[in-house]
CSV table of C-alpha atoms and ligand atoms in Angstrom, one decimal:
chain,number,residue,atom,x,y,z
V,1,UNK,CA,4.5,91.4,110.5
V,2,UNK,CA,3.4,92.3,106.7
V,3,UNK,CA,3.2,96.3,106.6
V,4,UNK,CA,1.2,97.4,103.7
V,5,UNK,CA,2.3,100.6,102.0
V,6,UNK,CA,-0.4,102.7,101.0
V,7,UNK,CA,1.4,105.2,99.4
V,8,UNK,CA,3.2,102.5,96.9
V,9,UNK,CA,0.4,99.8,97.2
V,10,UNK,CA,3.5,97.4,98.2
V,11,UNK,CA,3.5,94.9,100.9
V,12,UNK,CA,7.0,94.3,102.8
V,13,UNK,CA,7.2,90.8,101.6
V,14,UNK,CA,7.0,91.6,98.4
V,15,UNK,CA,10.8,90.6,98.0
V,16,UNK,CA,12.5,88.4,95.1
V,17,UNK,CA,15.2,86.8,96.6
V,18,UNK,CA,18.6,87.3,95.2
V,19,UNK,CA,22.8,86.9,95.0
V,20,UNK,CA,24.3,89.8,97.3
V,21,UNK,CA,27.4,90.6,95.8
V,22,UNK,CA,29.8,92.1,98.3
V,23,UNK,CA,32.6,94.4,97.4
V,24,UNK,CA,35.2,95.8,99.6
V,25,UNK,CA,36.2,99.9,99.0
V,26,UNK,CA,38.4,101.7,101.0
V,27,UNK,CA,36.9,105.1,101.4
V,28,UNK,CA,40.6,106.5,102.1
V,29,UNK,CA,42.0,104.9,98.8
V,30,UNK,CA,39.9,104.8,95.8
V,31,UNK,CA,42.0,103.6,93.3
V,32,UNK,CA,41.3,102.3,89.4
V,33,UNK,CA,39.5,99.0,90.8
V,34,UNK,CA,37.7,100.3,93.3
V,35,UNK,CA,36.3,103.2,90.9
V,36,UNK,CA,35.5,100.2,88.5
V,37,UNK,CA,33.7,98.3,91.1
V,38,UNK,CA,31.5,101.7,92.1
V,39,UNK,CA,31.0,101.8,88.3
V,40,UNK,CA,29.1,98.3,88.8
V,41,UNK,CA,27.0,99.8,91.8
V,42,UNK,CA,26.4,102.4,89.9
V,43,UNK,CA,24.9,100.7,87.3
V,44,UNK,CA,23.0,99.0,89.4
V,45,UNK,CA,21.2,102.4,90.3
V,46,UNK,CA,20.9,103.7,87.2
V,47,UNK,CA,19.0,101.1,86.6
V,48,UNK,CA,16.5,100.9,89.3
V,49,UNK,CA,17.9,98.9,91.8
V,50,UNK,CA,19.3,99.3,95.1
V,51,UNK,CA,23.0,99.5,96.3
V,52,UNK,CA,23.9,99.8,99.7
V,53,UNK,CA,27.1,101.6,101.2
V,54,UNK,CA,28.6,103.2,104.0
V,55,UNK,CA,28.0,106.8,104.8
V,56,UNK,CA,29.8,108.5,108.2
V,57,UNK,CA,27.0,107.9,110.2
V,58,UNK,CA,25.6,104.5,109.7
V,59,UNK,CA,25.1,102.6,106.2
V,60,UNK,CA,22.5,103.5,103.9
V,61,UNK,CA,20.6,101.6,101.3
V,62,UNK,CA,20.7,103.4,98.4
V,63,UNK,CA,17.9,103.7,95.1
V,64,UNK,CA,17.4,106.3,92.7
V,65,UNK,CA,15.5,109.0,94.5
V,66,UNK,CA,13.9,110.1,91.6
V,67,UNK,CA,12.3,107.1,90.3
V,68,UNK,CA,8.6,105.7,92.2
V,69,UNK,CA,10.0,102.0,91.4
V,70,UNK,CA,13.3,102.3,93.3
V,71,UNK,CA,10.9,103.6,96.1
V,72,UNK,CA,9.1,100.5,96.0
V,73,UNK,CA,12.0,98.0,96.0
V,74,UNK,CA,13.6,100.2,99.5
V,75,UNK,CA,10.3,99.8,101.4
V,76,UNK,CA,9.8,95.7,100.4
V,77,UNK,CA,13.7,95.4,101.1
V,78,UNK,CA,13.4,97.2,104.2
V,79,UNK,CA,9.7,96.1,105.3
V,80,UNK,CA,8.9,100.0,106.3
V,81,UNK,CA,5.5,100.9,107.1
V,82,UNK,CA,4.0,103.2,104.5
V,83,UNK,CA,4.2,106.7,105.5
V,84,UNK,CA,7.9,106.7,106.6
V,85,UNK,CA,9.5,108.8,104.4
V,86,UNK,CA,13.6,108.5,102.5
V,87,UNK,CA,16.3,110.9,103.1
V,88,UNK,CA,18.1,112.1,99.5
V,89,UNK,CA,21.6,112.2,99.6
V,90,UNK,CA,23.1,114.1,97.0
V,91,UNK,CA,27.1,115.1,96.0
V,92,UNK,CA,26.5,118.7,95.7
V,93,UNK,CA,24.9,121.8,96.2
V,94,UNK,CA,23.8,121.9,92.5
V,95,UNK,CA,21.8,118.8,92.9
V,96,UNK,CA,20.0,120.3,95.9
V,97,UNK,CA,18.4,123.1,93.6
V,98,UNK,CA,16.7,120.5,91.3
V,99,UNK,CA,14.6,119.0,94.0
V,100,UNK,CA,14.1,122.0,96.8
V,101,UNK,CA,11.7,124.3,95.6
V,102,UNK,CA,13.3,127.2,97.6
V,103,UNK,CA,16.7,127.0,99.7
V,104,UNK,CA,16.4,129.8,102.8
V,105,UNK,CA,19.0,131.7,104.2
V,106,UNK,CA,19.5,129.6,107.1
V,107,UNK,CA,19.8,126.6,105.4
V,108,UNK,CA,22.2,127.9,103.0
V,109,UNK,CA,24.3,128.7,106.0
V,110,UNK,CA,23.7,125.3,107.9
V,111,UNK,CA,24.7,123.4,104.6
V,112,UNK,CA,27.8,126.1,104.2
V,113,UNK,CA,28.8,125.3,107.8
V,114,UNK,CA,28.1,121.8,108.2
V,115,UNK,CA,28.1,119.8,104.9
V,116,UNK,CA,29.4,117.2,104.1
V,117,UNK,CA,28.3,116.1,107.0
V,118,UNK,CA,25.6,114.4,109.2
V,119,UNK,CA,22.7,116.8,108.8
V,120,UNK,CA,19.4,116.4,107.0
V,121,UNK,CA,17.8,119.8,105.8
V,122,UNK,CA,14.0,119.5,104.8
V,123,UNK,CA,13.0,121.6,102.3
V,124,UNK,CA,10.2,122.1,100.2
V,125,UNK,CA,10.1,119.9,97.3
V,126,UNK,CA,10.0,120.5,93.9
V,127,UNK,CA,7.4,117.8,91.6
V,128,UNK,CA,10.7,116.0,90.0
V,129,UNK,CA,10.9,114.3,93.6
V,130,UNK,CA,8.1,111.6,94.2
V,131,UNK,CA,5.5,111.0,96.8
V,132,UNK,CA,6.8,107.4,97.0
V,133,UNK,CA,10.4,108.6,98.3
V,134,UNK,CA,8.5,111.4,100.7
V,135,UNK,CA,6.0,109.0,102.4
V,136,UNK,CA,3.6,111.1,100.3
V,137,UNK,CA,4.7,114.6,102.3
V,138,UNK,CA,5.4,117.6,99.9
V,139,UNK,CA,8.7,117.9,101.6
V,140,UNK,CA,11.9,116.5,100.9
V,141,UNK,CA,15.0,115.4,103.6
V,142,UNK,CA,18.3,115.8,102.1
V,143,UNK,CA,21.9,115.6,103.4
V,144,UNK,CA,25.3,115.6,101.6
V,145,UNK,CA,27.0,112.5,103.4
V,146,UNK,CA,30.8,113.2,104.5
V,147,UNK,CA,32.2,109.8,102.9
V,148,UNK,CA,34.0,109.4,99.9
V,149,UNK,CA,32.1,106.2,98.6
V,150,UNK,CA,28.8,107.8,99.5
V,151,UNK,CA,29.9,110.9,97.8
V,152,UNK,CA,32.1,108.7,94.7
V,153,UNK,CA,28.8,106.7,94.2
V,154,UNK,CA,26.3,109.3,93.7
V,155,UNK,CA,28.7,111.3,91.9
V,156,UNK,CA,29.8,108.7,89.1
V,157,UNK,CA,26.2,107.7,89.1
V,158,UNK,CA,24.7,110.7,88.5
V,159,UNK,CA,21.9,109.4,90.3
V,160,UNK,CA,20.6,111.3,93.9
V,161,UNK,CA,20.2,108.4,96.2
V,162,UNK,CA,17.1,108.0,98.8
V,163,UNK,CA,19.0,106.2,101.3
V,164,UNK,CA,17.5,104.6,104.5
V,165,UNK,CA,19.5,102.9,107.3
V,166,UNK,CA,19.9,99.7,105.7
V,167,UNK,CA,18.2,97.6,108.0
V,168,UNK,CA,15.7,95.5,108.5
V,169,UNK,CA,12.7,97.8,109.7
V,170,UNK,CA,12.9,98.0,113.4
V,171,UNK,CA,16.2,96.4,114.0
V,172,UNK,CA,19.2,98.5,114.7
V,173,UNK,CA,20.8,100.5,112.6
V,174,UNK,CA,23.6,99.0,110.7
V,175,UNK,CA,27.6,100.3,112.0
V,176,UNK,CA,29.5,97.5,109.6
V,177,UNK,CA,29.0,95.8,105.8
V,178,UNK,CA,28.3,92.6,107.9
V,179,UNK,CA,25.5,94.2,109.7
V,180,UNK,CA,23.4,94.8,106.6
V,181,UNK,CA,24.6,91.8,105.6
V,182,UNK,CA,22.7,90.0,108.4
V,183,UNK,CA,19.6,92.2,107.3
V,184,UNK,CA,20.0,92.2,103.4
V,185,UNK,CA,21.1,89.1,102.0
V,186,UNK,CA,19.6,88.1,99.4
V,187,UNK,CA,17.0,91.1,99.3
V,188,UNK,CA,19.7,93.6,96.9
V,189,UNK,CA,21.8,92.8,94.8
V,190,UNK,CA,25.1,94.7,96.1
V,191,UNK,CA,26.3,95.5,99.3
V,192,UNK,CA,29.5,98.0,99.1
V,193,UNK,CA,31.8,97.3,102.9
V,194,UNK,CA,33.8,100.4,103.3
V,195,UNK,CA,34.7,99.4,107.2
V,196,UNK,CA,33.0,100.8,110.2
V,197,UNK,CA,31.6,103.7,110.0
V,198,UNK,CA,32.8,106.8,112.1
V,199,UNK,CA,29.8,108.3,114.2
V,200,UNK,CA,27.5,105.2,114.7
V,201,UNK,CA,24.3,107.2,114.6
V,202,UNK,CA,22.0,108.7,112.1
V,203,UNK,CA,21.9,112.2,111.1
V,204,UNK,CA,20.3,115.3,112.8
V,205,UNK,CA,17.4,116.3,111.0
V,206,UNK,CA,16.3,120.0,110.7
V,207,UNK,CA,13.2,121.6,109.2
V,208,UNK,CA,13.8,124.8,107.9
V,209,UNK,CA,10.2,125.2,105.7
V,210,UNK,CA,8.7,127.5,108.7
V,211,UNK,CA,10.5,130.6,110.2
V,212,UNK,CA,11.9,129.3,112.8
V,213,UNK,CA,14.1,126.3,112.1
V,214,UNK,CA,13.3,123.2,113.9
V,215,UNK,CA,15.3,119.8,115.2
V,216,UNK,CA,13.0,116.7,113.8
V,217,UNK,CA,15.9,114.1,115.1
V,218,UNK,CA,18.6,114.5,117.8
V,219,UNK,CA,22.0,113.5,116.2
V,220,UNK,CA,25.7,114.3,116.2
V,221,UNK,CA,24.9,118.0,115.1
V,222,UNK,CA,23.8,119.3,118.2
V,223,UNK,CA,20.9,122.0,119.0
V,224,UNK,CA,23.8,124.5,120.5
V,225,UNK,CA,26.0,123.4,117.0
V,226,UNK,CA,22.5,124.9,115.0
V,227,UNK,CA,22.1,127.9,117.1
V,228,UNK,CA,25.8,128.8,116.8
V,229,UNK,CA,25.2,129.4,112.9
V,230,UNK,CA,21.5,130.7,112.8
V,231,UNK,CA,20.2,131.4,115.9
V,232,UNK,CA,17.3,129.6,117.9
V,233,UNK,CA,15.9,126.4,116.6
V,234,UNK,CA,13.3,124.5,118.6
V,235,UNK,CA,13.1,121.1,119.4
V,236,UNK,CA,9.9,118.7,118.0
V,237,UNK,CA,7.8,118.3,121.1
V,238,UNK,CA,7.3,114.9,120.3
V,239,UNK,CA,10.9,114.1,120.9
V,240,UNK,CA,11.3,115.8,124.0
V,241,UNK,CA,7.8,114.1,125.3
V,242,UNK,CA,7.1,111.5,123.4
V,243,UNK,CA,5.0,109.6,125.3
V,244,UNK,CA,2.9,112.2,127.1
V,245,UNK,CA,1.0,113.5,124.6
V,246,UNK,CA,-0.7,112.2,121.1
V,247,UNK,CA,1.5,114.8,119.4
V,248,UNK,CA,2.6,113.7,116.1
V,249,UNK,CA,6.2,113.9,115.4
V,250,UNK,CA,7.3,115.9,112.4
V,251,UNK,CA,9.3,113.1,111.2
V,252,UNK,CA,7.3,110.2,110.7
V,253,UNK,CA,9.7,107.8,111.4
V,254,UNK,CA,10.1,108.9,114.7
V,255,UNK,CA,6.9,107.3,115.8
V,256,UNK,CA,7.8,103.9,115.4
V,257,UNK,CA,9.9,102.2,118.2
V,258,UNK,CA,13.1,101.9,116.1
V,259,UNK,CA,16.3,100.5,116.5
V,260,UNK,CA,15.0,97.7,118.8
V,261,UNK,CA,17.2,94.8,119.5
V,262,UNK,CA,15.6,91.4,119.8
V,263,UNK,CA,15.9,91.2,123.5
V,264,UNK,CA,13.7,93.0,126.2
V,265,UNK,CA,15.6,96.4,127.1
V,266,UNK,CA,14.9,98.3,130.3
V,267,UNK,CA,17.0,101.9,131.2
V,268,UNK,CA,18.3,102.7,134.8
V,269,UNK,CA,18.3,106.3,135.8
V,270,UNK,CA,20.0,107.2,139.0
V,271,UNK,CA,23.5,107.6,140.7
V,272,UNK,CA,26.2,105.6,139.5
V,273,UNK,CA,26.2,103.5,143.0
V,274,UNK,CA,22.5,102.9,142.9
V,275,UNK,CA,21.9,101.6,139.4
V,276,UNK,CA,24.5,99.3,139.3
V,277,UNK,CA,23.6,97.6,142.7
V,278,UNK,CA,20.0,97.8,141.3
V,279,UNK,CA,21.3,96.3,138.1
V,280,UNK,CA,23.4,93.3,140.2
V,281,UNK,CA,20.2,92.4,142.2
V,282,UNK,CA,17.9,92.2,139.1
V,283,UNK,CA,20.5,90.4,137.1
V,284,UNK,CA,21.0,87.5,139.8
V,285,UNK,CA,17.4,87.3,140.1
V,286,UNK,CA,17.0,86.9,136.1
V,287,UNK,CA,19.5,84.5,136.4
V,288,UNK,CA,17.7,82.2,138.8
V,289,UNK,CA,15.1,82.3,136.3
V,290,UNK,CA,17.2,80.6,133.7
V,291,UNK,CA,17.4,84.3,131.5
V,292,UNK,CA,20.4,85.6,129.8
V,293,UNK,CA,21.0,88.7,131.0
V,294,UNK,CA,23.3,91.7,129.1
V,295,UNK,CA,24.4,94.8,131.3
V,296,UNK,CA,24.9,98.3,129.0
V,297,UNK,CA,27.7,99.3,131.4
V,298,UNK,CA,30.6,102.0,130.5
V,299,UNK,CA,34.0,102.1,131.0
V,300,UNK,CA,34.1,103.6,134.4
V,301,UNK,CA,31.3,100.8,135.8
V,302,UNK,CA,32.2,97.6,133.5
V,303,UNK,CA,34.1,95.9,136.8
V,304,UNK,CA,31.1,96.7,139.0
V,305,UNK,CA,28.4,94.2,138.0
V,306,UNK,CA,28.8,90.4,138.4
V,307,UNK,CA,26.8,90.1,135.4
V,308,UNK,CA,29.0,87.9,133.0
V,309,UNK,CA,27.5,89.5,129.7
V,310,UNK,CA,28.3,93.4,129.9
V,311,UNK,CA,29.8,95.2,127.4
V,312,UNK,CA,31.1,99.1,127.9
V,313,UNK,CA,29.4,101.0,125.1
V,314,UNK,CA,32.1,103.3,125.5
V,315,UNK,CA,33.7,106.1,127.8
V,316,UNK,CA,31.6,108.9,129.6
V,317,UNK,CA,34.5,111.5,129.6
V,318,UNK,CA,34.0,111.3,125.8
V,319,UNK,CA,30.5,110.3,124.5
V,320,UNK,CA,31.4,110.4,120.7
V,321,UNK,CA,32.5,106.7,121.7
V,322,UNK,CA,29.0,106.0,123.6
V,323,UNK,CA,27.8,106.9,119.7
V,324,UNK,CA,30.0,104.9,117.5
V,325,UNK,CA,29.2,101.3,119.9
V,326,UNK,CA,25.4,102.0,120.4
V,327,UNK,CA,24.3,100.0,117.7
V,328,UNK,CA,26.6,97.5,117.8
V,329,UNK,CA,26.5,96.6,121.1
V,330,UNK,CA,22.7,96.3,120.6
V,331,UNK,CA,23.6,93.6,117.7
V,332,UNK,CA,26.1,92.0,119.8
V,333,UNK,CA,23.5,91.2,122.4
V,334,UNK,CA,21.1,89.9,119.3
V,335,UNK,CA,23.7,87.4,118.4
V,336,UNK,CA,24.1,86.4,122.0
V,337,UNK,CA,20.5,85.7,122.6
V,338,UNK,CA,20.1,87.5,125.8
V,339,UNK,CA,16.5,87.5,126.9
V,340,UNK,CA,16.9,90.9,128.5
V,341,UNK,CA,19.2,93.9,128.5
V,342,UNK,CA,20.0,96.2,131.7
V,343,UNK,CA,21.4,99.6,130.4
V,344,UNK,CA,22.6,102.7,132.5
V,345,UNK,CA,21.5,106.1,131.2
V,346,UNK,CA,23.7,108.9,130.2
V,347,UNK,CA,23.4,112.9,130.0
V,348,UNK,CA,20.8,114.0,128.2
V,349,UNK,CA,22.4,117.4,126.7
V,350,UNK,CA,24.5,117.7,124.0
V,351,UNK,CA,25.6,114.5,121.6
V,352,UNK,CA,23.8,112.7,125.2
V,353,UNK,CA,20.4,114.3,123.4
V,354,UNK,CA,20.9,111.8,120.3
V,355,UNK,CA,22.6,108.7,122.6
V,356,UNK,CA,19.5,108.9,124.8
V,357,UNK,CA,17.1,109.0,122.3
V,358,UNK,CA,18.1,106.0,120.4
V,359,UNK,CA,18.3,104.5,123.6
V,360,UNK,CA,15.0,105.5,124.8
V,361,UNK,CA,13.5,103.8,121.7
V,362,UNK,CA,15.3,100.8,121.9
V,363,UNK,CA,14.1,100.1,125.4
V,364,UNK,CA,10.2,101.0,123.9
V,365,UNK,CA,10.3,104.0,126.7
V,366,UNK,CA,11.1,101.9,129.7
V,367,UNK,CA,13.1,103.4,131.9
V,368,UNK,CA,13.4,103.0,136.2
V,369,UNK,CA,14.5,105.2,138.5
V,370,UNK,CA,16.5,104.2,141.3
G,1,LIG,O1,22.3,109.4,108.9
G,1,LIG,C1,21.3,109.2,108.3
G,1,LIG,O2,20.4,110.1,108.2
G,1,LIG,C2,21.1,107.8,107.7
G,1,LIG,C3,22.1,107.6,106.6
G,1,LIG,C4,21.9,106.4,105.8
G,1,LIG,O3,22.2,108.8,105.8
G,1,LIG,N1,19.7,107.7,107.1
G,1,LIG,C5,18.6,107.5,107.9
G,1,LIG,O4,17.5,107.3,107.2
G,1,LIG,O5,18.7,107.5,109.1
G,1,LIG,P1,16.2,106.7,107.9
G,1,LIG,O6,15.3,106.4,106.7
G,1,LIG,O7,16.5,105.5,108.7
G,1,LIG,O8,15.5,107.8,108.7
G,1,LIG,C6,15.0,108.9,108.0
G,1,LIG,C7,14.2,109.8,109.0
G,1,LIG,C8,12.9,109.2,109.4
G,1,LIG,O9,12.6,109.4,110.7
G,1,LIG,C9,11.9,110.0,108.5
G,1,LIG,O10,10.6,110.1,109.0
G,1,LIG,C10,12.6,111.3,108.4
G,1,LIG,O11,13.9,111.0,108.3
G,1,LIG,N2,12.2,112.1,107.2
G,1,LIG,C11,12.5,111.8,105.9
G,1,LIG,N3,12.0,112.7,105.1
G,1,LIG,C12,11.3,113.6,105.8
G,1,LIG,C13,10.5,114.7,105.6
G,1,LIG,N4,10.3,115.1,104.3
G,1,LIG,N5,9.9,115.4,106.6
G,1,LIG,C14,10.1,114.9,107.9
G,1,LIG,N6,10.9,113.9,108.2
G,1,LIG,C15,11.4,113.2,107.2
G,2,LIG,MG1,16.5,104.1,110.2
């Protein structure tokens, strides 16, 4: 589908096709080559265009926040609808004061406690920052990645990057260079691969412009991680109840049924015993059908279904794993070409918040109890 994008008067298809170059940086070694290789990104940036790279979350694709055209060129590379607005990622604190109008207490002491890191404060913004990088809002979302090429390329740039997930709108967030590969060839003209990246799921996003501080997106900086520094926050009702009511979420991205792999997802809530049996019997009928079925199992249930395509998305005794395979999984089952995915649920408290979420809107809300 062609989104038009009212706030750039772009259309998503609006894309010259390009080379990708691909360079390889080790985020744990950046030595003389790989500094001139971020020169070349940087460059790149400085000149408009977009880069993308790995941040510790998931990979970003990167143009210079500041300028309307980069704008543009993210929203046709990405085909995002029009009022979905960019996170700026910045290398220091200095370059937060030239595009938040104010910076209040609490978020000084979230950014003290948790930056770098995976949290997006939105502030108030100052005129320097666009309309095309806010989704036209006169806020701004910024977060100081934790990741040496992140923080290396915005640095030697000079150049505060808006930086979606670089994916194709809709499709899963990208864990690994070959991922936004798959999404970005030939759309940008540089990809950076610095490896997999360490949490596997997008940032927590907080709004501190009221008094009362509140979570826009669940992520690995958990509600009870916020209040530990500054007290109660509270939660956007449209993430807690998405469905139930025409509330509009505070982030306007969170609208959009995201992070959807190609096949048809469904969630099963229940006990352990229950769901998977319920999972077996579906999954044999699916099969008499002629469908490719793909069972979201974890490590404690993997041997339980009969279901030749299931994957463990990781371990329940430590959900930081459940995080870092979401995505990939997801992709995995893309490249397989199931027709349909069967996954369990998990806790929703905690880093669970964030896993079940993304899940959630992957499935398009669909979720049985057994
Ligand atoms: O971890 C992350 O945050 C990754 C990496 C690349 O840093 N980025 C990311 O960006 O997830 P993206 O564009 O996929 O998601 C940005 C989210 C959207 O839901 C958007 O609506 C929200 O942030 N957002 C951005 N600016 C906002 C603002 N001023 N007010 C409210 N929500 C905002
Ligand atoms: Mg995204």
């Amino acid at each position: 589908m062609v989104e038009y994008n009212e706030v750039l008067n772009v259309k998503s298809d609006m894309v010259i096709r390009m080379y990708t170059k691909v360079i390889k940086i080790d985020k744990d070694n950046i030595d003389e080559a790989a500094l001139e290789d971020l020169k070349a990104a940087a460059a790149l940036l400085q000149n408009g265009e977009l880069v993308a790279f790995p941040t510790e979350t998931v990979y970003g694709l990167g143009g210079d926040a500041l300028r309307e055209d980069a704008a543009k060129k993210i929203y046709a590379a990405k085909g995002r609808p029009s009022d979905n607005p960019l996170i700026v990622h910045v290398a220091d604190i200095k370059q937060v004061e030239k595009i938040a109008k104010d910076i209040p207490d609490n978020a000084k002491a979230l950014m003290e406690r948790f930056w770098p890191g995976p949290l997006t404060i939105v502030f108030n913004k100052k005129e320097c920052v666009p309309h095309g990088t806010t989704g036209g809002l006169n806020t701004v979302a910024v977060r100081m990645p934790n990741h040496n090429v992140a923080r290396e390329l915005i640095r030697i740039s000079g150049v505060m990057l808006a930086a979606p997930s670089a994916n194709l709108s809709g499709r899963p967030s990208p864990t690994c260079a070959e991922h936004v590969y798959e999404d970005m060839q030939e759309r940008i003209p540089m990809i950076i691969d610095g490896g997999q990246v360490g949490i596997g799921l997008e940032s927590t996003i907080v709004d501190v412009t009221d008094d009362r501080a509140m979570i826009l997106r669940p992520g690995y900086i958990t509600k009870e991680m916020l209040e530990e520094v500054i007290g109660e926050v509270a939660v956007d009702k449209a993430i807690l109840n998405p469905q139930g009511s025409d509330y509009k979420p505070k982030a306007p991205g969170m609208k959009y049924r995201h992070y959807a792999p190609k096949a048809d997802m469904t969630l099963f809530e229940g006990e352990a015993k229950s769901v998977i049996e319920y999972i077996n019997n579906l999954t044999a009928e699916c099969e008499k059908q002629g469908k490719r079925v793909g069972v979201i199992a974890s490590d404690e249930t993997i041997d339980k279904y009969d279901c030749k395509d299931v994957l463990s998305i990781g371990t329940r005794e430590d959900e930081a794993t459940i995080a870092h395979n979401l995505y990939y999984i997801l992709r995995q089952f893309d490249e397989m070409n199931v027709d349909v995915i069967y996954s369990e649920c998990f806790k929703d408290e905690k880093l669970g918040s964030a896993i079940m979420n993304r899940l959630k809107k992957a499935a398009g809300y669909k979720i049985t109890k057994v």
